[in-house]
Tab-separated table of C-alpha atoms and ligand atoms in Angstrom:
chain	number	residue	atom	x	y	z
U	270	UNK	CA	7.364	-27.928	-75.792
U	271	UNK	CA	6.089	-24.670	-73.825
U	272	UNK	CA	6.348	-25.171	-70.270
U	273	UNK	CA	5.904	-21.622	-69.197
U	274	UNK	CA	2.394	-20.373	-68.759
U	275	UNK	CA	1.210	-17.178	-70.600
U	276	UNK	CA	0.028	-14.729	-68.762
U	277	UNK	CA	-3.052	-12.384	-69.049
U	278	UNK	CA	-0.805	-9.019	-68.218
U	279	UNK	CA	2.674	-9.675	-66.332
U	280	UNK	CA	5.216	-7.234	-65.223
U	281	UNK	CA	7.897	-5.939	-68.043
U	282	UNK	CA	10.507	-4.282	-66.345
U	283	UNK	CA	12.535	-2.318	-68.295
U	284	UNK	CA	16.104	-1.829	-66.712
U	285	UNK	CA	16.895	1.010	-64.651
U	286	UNK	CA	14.230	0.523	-62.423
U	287	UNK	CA	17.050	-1.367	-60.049
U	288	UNK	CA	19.166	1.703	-60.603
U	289	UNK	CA	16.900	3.847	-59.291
U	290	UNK	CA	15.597	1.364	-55.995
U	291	UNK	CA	19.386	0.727	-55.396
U	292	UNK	CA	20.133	4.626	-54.729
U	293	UNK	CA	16.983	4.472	-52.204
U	294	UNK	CA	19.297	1.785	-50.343
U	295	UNK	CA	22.555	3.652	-50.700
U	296	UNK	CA	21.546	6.508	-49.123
U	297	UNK	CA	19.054	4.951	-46.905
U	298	UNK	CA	15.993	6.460	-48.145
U	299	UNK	CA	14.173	3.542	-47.382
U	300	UNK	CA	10.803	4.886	-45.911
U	301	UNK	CA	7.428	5.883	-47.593
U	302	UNK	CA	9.126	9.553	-48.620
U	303	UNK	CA	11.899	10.741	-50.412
U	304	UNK	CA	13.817	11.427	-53.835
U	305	UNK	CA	12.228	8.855	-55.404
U	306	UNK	CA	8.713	9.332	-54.518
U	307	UNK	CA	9.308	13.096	-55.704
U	308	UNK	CA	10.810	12.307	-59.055
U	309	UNK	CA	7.823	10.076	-59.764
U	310	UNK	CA	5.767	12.356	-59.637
U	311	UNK	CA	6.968	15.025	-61.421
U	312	UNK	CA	7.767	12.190	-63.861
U	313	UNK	CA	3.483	11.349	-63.965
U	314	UNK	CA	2.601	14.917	-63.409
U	315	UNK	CA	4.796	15.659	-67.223
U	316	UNK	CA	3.457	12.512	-68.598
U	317	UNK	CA	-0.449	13.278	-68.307
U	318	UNK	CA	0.308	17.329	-68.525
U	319	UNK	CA	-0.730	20.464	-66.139
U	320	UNK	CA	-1.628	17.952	-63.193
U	321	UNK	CA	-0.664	17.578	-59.380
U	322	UNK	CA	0.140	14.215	-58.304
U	323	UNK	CA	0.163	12.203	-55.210
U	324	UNK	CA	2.429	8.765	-54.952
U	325	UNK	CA	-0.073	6.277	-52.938
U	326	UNK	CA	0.478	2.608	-52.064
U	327	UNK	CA	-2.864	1.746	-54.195
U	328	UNK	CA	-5.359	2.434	-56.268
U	329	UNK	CA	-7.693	2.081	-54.161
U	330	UNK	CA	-6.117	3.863	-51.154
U	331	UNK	CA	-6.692	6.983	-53.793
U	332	UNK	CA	-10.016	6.426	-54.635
U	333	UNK	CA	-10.223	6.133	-50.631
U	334	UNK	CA	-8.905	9.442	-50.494
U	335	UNK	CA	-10.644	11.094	-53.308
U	336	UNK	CA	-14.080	10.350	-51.981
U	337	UNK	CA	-12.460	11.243	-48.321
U	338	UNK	CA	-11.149	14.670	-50.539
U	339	UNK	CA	-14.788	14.968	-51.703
U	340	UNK	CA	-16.407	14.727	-48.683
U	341	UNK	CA	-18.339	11.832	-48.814
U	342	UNK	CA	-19.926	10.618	-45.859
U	343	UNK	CA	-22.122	7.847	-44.357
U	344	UNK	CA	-25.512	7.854	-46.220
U	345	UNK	CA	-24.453	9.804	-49.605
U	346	UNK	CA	-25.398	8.211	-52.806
U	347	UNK	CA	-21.889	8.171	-55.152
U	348	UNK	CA	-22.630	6.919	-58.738
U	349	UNK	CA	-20.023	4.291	-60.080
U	350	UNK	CA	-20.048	2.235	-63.230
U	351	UNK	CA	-21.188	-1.265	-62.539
U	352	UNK	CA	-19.065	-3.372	-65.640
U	353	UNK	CA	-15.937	-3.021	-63.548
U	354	UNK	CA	-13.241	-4.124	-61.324
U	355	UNK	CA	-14.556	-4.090	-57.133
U	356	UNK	CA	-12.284	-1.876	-56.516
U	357	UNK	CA	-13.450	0.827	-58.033
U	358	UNK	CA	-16.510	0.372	-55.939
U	359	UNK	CA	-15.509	-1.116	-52.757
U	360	UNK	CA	-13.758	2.420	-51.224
U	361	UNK	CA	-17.586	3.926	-51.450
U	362	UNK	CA	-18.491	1.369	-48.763
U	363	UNK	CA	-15.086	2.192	-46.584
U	364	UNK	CA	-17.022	5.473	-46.208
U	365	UNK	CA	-20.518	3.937	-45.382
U	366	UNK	CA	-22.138	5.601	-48.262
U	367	UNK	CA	-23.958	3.937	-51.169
U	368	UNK	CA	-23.206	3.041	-54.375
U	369	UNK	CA	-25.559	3.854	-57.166
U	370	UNK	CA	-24.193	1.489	-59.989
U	371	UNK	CA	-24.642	2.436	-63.847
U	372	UNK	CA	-24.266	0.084	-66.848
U	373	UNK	CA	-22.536	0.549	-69.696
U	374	UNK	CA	-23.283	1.417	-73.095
U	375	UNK	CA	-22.217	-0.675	-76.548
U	376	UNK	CA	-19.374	1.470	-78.129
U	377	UNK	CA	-16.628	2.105	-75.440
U	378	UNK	CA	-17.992	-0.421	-72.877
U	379	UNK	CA	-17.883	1.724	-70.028
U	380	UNK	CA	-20.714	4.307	-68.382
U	381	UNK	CA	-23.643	5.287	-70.658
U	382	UNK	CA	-23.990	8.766	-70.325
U	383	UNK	CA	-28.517	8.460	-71.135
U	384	UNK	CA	-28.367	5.888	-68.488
U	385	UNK	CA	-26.252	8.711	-66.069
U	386	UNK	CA	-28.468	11.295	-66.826
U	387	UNK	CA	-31.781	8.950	-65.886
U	388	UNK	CA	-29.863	7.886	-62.592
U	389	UNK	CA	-29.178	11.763	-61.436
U	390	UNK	CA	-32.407	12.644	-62.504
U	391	UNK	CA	-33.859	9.734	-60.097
U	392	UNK	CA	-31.982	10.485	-57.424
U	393	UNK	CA	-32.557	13.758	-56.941
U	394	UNK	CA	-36.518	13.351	-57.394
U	395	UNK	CA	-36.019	11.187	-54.359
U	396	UNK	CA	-34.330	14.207	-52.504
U	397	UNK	CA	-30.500	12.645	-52.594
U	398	UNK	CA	-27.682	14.407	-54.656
U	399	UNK	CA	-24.763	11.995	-55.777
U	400	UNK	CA	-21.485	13.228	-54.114
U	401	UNK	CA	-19.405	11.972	-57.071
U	402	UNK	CA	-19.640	10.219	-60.584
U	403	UNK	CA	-16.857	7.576	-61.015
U	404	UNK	CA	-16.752	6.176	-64.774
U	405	UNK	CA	-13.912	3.673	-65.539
U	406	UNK	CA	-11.727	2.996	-69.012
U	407	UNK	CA	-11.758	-0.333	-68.717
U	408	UNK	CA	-9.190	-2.365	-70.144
U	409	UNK	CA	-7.877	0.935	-71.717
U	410	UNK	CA	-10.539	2.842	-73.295
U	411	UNK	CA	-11.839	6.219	-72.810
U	412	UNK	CA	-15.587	6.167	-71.014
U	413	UNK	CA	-17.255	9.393	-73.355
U	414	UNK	CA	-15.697	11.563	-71.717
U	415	UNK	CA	-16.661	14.523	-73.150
U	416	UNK	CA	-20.446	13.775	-72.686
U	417	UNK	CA	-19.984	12.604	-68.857
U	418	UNK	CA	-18.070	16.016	-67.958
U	419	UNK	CA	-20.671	18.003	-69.627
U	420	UNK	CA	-23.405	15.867	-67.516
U	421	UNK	CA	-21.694	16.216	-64.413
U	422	UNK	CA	-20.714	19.477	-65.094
U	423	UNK	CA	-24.519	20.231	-65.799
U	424	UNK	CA	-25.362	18.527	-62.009
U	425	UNK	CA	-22.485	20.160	-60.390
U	426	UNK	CA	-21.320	17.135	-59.871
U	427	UNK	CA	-17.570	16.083	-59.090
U	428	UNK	CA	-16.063	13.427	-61.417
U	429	UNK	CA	-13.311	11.155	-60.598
U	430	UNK	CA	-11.824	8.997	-63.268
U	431	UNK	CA	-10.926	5.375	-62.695
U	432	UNK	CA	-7.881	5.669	-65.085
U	433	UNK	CA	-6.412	2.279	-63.302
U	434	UNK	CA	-6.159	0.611	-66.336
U	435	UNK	CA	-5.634	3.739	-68.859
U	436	UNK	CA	-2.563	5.417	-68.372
U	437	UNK	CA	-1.237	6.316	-71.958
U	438	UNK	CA	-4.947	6.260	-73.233
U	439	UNK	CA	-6.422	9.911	-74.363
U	440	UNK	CA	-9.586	11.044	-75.631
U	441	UNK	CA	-10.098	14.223	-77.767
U	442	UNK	CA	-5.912	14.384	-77.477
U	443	UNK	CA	-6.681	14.811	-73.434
U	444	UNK	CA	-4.850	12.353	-71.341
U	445	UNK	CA	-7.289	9.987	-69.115
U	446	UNK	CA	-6.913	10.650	-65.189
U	447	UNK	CA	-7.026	14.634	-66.458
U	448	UNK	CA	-10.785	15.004	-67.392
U	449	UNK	CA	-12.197	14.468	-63.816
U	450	UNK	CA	-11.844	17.280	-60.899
U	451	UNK	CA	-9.584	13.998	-59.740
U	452	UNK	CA	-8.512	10.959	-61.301
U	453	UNK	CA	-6.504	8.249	-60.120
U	454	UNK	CA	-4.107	5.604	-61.643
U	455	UNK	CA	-2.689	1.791	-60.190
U	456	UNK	CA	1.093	0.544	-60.545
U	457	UNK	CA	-0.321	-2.991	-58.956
U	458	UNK	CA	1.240	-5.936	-61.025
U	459	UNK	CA	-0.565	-6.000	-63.696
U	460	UNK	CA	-1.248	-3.277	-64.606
U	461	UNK	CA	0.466	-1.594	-67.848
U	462	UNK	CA	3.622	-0.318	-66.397
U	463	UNK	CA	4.040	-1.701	-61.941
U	464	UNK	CA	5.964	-0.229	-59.279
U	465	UNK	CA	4.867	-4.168	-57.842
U	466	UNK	CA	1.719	-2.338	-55.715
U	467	UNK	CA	1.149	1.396	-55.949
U	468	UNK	CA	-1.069	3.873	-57.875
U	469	UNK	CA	-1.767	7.488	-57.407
U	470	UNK	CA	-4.000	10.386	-57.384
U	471	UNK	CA	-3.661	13.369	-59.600
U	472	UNK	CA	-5.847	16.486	-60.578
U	473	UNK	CA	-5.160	20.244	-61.670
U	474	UNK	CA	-6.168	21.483	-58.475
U	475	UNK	CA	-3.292	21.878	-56.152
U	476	UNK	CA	-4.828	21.872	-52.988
U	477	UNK	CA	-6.273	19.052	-53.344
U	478	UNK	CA	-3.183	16.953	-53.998
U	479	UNK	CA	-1.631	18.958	-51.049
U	480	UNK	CA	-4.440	17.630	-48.739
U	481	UNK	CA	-4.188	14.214	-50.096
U	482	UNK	CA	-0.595	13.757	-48.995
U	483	UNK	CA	-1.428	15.054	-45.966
U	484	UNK	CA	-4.016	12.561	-45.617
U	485	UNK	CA	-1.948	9.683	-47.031
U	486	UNK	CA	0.401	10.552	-44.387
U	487	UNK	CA	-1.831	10.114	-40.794
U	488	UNK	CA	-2.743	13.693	-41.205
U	489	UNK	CA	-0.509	15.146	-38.732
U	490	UNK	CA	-1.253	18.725	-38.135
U	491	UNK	CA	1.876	21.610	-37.722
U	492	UNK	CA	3.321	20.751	-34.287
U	493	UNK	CA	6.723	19.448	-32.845
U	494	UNK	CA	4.548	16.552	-31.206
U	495	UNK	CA	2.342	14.870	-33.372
U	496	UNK	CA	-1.371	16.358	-33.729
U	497	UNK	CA	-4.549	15.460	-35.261
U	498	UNK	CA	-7.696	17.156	-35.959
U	499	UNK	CA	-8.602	14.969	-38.633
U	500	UNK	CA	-8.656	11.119	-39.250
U	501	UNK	CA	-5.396	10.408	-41.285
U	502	UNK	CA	-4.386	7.044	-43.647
U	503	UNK	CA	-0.756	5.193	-44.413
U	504	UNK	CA	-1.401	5.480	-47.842
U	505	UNK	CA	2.370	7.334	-48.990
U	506	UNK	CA	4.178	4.894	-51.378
U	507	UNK	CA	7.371	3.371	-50.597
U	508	UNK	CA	10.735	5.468	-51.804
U	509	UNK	CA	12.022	2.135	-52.994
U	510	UNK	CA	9.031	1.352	-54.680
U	511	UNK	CA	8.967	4.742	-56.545
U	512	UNK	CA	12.616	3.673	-57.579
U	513	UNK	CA	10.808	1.104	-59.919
U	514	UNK	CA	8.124	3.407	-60.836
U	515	UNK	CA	10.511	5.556	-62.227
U	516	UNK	CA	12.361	3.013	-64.583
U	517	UNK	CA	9.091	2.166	-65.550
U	518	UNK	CA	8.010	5.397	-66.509
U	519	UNK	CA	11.259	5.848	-69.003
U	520	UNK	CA	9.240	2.601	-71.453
U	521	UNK	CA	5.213	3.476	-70.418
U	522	UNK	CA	5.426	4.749	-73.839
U	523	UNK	CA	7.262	1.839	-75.534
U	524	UNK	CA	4.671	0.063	-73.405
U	525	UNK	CA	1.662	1.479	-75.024
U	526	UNK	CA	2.774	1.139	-78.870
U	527	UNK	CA	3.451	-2.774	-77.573
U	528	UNK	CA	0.189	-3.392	-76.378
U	529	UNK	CA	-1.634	-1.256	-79.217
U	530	UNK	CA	0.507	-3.576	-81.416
U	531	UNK	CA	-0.436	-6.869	-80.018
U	532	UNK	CA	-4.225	-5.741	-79.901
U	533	UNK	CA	-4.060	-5.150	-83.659
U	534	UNK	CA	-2.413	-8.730	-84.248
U	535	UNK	CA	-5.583	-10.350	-82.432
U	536	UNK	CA	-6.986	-8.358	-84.907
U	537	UNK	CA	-5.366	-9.692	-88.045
U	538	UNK	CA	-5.787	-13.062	-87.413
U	539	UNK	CA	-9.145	-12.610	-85.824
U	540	UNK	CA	-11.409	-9.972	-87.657
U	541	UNK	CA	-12.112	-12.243	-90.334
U	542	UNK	CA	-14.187	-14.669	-88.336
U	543	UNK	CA	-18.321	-13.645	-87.767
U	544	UNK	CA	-19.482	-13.558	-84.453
U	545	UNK	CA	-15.914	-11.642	-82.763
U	546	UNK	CA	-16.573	-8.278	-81.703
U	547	UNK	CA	-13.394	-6.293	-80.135
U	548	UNK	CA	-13.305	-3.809	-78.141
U	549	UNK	CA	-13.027	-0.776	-80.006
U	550	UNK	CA	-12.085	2.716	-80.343
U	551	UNK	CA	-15.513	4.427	-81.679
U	552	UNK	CA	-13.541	7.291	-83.914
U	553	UNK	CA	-10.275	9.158	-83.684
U	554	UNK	CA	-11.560	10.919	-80.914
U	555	UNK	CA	-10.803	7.554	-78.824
U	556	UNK	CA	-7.441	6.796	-77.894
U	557	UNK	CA	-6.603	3.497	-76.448
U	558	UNK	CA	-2.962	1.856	-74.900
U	559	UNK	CA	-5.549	-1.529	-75.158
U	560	UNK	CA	-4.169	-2.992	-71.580
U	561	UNK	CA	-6.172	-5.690	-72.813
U	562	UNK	CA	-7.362	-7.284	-75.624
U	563	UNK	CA	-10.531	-7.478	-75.138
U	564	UNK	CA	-13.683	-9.269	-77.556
U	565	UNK	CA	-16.825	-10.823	-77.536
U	566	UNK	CA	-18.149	-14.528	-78.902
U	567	UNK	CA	-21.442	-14.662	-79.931
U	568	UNK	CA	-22.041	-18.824	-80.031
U	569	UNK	CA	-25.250	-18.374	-82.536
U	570	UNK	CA	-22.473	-16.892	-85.395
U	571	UNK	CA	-19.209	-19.024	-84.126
U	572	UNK	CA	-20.307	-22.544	-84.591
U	573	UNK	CA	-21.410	-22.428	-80.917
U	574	UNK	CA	-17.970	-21.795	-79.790
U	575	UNK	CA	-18.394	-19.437	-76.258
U	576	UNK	CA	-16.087	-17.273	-74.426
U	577	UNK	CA	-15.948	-20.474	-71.626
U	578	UNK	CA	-15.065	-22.933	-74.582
U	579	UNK	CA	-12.093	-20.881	-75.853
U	580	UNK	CA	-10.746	-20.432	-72.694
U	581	UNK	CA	-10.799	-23.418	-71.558
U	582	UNK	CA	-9.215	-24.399	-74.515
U	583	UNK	CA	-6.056	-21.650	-73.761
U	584	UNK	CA	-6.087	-22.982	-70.296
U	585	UNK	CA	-5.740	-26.321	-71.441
U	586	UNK	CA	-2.178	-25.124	-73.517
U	587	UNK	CA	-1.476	-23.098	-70.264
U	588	UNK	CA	-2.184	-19.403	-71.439
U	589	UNK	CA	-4.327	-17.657	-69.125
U	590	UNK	CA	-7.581	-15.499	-70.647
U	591	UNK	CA	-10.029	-14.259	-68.190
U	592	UNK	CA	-14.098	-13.597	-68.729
U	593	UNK	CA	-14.899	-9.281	-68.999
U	594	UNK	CA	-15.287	-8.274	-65.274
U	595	UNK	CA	-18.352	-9.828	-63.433
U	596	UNK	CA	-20.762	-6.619	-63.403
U	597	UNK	CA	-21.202	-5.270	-59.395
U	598	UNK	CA	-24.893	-5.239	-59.780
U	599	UNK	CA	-24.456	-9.328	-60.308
U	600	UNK	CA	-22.295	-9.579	-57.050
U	601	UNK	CA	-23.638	-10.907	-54.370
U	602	UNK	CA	-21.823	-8.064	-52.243
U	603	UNK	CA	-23.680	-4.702	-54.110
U	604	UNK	CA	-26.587	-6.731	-56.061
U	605	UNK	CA	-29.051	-4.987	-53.682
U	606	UNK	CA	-27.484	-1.298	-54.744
U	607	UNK	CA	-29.610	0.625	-57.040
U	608	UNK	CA	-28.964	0.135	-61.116
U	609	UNK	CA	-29.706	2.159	-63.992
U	610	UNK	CA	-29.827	-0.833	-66.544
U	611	UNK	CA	-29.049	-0.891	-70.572
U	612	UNK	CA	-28.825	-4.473	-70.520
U	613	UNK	CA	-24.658	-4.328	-71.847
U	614	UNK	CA	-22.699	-5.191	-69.328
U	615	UNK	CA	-24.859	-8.313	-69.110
U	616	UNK	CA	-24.096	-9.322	-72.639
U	617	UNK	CA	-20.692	-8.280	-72.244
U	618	UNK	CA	-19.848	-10.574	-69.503
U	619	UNK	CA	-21.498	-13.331	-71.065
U	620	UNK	CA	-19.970	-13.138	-73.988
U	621	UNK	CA	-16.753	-11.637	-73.491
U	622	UNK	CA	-13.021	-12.935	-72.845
U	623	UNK	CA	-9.885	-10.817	-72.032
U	624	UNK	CA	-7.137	-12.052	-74.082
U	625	UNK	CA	-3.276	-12.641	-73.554
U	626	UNK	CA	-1.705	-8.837	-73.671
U	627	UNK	CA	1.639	-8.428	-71.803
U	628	UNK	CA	4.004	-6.862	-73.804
U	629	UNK	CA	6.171	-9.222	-72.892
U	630	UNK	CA	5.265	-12.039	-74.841
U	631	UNK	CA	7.206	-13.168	-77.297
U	632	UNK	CA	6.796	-15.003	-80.992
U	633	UNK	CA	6.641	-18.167	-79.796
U	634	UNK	CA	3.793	-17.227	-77.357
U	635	UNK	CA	2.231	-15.402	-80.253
U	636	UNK	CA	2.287	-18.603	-81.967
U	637	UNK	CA	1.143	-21.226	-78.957
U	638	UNK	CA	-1.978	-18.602	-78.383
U	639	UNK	CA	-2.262	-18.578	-82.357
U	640	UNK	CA	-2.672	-21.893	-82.256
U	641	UNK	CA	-5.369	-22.686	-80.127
U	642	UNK	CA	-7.367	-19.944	-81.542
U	643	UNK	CA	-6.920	-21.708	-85.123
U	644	UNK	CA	-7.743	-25.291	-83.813
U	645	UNK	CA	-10.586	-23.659	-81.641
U	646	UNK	CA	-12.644	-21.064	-83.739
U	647	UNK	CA	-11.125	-22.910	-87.433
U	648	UNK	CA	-9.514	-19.920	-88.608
U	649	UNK	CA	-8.659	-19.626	-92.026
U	650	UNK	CA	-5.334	-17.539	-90.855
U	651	UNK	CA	-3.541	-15.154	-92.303
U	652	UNK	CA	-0.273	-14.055	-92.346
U	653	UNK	CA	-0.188	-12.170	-88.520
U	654	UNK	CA	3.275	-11.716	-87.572
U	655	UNK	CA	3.905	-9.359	-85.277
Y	111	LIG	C1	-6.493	-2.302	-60.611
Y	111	LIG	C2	-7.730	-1.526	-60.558
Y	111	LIG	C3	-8.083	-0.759	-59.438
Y	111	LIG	C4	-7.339	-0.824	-58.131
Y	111	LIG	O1	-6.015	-0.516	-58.166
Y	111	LIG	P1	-5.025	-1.193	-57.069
Y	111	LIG	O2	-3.751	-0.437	-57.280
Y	111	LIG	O3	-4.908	-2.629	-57.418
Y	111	LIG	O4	-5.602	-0.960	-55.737
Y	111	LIG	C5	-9.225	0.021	-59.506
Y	111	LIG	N1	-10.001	0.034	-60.600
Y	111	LIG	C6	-9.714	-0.698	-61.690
Y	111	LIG	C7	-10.622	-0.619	-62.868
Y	111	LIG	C8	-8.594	-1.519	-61.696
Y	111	LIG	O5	-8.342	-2.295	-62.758
C-alpha cells in the first residue's frame, strides 16, 4: 500500500542547493542582495544566452515590472492570452489598464497569431494601441513564436513572454524568455526547477534590467538619504533564496530530459487509445521541457470516459491531476474584458487534464498512476517502463 499522495509537479531538489543557502548564513548575507542573488543570475543569464537578468521574488512581481518597464498606464489596452494561469493577467489590472484577452489556437495551445492580428487590427480602428502582447508556453511549449514577433514587430508592438512554465523549452533552437523585448520566468514551487517562491525578468536590453532592479528595489534615487522620484516595489529576491536557485540550476537540465522522459511514457502507454490527444510539439521547430503532461479526452471516442471521470478516478488512488487552466475570458473576474475567440481554449478546458509530471516520481508511482489509467480508459498496455 501507497500512502503518499502523487503530486501534479513537486519540488526536486538536487543537493547543493543547502550548500549554497548555508554560505548566505555564514557570512550573514541574509538580505534580498548579495553573492547569491549575483551568481544566479549570471547562472540564468548563460543558461538562456546573450540576456540581462533580474532576480525577483515572483513571477508576477516581473510581469509587474515589465508592464511598469513598458509604461503601461491606467486606461491602455495590453493583449494577453486568455487559456492561462491569472497571473499572467492579473499584474495588467495592478496598473489599472485593460486586458484584451486572445484564445488560443489547436497546435501549440497557446496565442493564435490570425486571432492577434484581428484583435490589433480592432483595436486600433477603435483609436487604442495595445501597450504590450503577452503570449504564454503553457505547460512548456513554445506559443509560434516566430509568427507573434513578426506580428508585433509589424505593430511596433512590445512582446513579453510568459516563459513561467518554459524554462529549458526553445523554439527554432532560441531559448523561450529570449524572443520578447522582455520575458520573464517563476522559481514558485512548482514550477520545473524552485528557489521555494521567486522568478525573474530577463531581456537583451541592458537598461532595462538595470531599471528593473532599481525598481525591484523601492527605486531609491543617488543620494546619501534616501530619494524618490519614482514609485519603487520590494520585489529583489532573497540571497538565501538564490542559494537554492543556484543548486537548482546545476540539474534544470537533468530536469528537462526527466520530464521530456516521463511525457513520452504517458505516451507509450497512452497513444494507442482513440479519443487522447497530447499536447504536442507541431515540428522540430518546437522544443518542449513538457512541465506537464498535458492531453485531451474526447468522451464520444473513449467509451464516454471525461477528463472529470479520470481524475476523479486518480484522486480516488491519491495522485493529484488537475483540469487545463480555466480560460480568463470564463472567469468571473475578466469575463467582461474583450476576446478575440477561436473557440480552443473552450474545448481545451473541457476536455483536457494535466497529468502527474514531477520528476521526482518514482517506478512505483509510475505504476499506481499506470494503474488507474488501465482500469479507467481499459488499456490494452504495453510494455512502458521508464
Ligand atoms: C506560475 C506562473 C506565473 C506566476 O509566477 P509566480 O512566480 O507564481 O508569481 C505566471 N504565469 C504562468 C503561466 C505561471 O504558470
Amino acid at each position: 500500500m501507497k500512502n503518499d499522495k502523487i503530486w501534479l509537479s513537486s519540488p526536486h531538489m538536487g543537493g547543493e542547493e543547502m550548500k549554497y543557502a548555508q554560505e548566505a548564513y555564514d557570512t550573514n548575507w541574509v538580505a534580498p542582495l548579495g553573492p547569491n542573488v549575483d551568481a544566479f543570475e549570471e547562472d540564468i543569464a548563460n543558461f538562456l544566452n546573450v540576456c540581462h537578468v533580474s532576480a525577483l521574488s515572483s513571477g508576477t512581481g516581473a510581469l509587474h515590472l515589465a508592464l511598469v518597464l513598458l509604461n503601461v498606464k491606467p486606461g491602455d489596452e495590453v493583449i494577453v492570452q486568455s487559456f492561462t494561469f491569472a497571473a499572467s493577467v492579473n499584474p495588467i489590472s495592478y496598473l489599472g489598464a485593460k486586458p484584451i484577452l486572445i484564445d488560443s489556437e489547436r497546435k501549440t495551445w497557446n496565442m493564435c497569431p490570425d486571432a492577434l492580428v484581428k484583435a490589433i487590427e480592432d483595436r486600433l480602428s477603435k483609436g487604442k494601441k495595445p501597450k504590450a502582447i503577452i503570449p504564454v508556453h503553457l505547460y512548456g511549449m513554445p506559443a509560434q513564436m516566430d509568427r507573434i514577433a513578426e506580428i508585433a514587430d509589424h505593430y511596433a508592438i512590445p512582446v513579453i513572454e510568459d516563459a513561467a512554465e518554459a524554462l529549458g523549452s526553445k523554439l527554432k533552437g532560441i531559448k523561450l524568455g529570449t524572443w520578447g523585448k522582455l520575458g520573464f520566468l517563476s522559481f514558485n514551487g512548482n514550477k520545473i526547477i524552485t528557489t521555494s517562491g521567486g522568478g525573474a525578468l530577463v531581456s537583451k536590453d541592458k537598461q532595462l534590467i538595470d531599471k528593473s532592479r532599481f525598481l525591484a528595489t523601492q527605486a531609491r534615487d543617488q543620494a546619501p538619504h534616501y530619494e524618490h522620484s519614482q514609485i519603487g516595489y520590494n520585489y529583489r529576491l532573497s540571497n538565501i533564496l538564490a542559494g537554492i536557485g543556484r543548486g537548482q540550476m546545476k540539474v534544470l537540465q537533468e530536469r528537462v530530459r526527466q520530464r521530456r522522459q516521463i511525457n513520452k511514457w504517458y505516451r507509450s502507454i497512452l497513444n494507442i487509445q482513440p479519443g487522447l490527444t497530447f499536447q504536442s510539439e507541431p515540428s522540430d521547430d518546437y522544443y518542449s521541457n513538457y512541465w506537464l503532461t498535458a492531453m485531451t479526452l474526447d468522451p464520444n471516442q473513449t467509451g464516454g470516459i471525461g477528463r472529470e471521470a479520470l481524475r476523479l478516478a486518480l484522486e480516488e488512488k491519491n495522485i493529484e491531476a488537475r483540469p487545463l487552466w480555466k480560460p480568463m475570458h470564463l472567469q468571473p473576474i475578466f469575463n467582461n474584458c474583450p476576446f478575440y475567440s477561436t473557440g480552443v481554449s473552450e474545448q481545451l478546458f473541457n476536455q483536457g487534464l494535466c497529468l502527474p509530471s514531477g520528476s521526482n516520481m518514482n517506478q512505483e508511482d509510475l505504476g499506481c498512476i499506470e494503474g488507474v489509467l488501465n482500469r479507467v480508459l481499459s488499456l490494452s498496455l504495453v510494455d512502458g517502463k521508464i
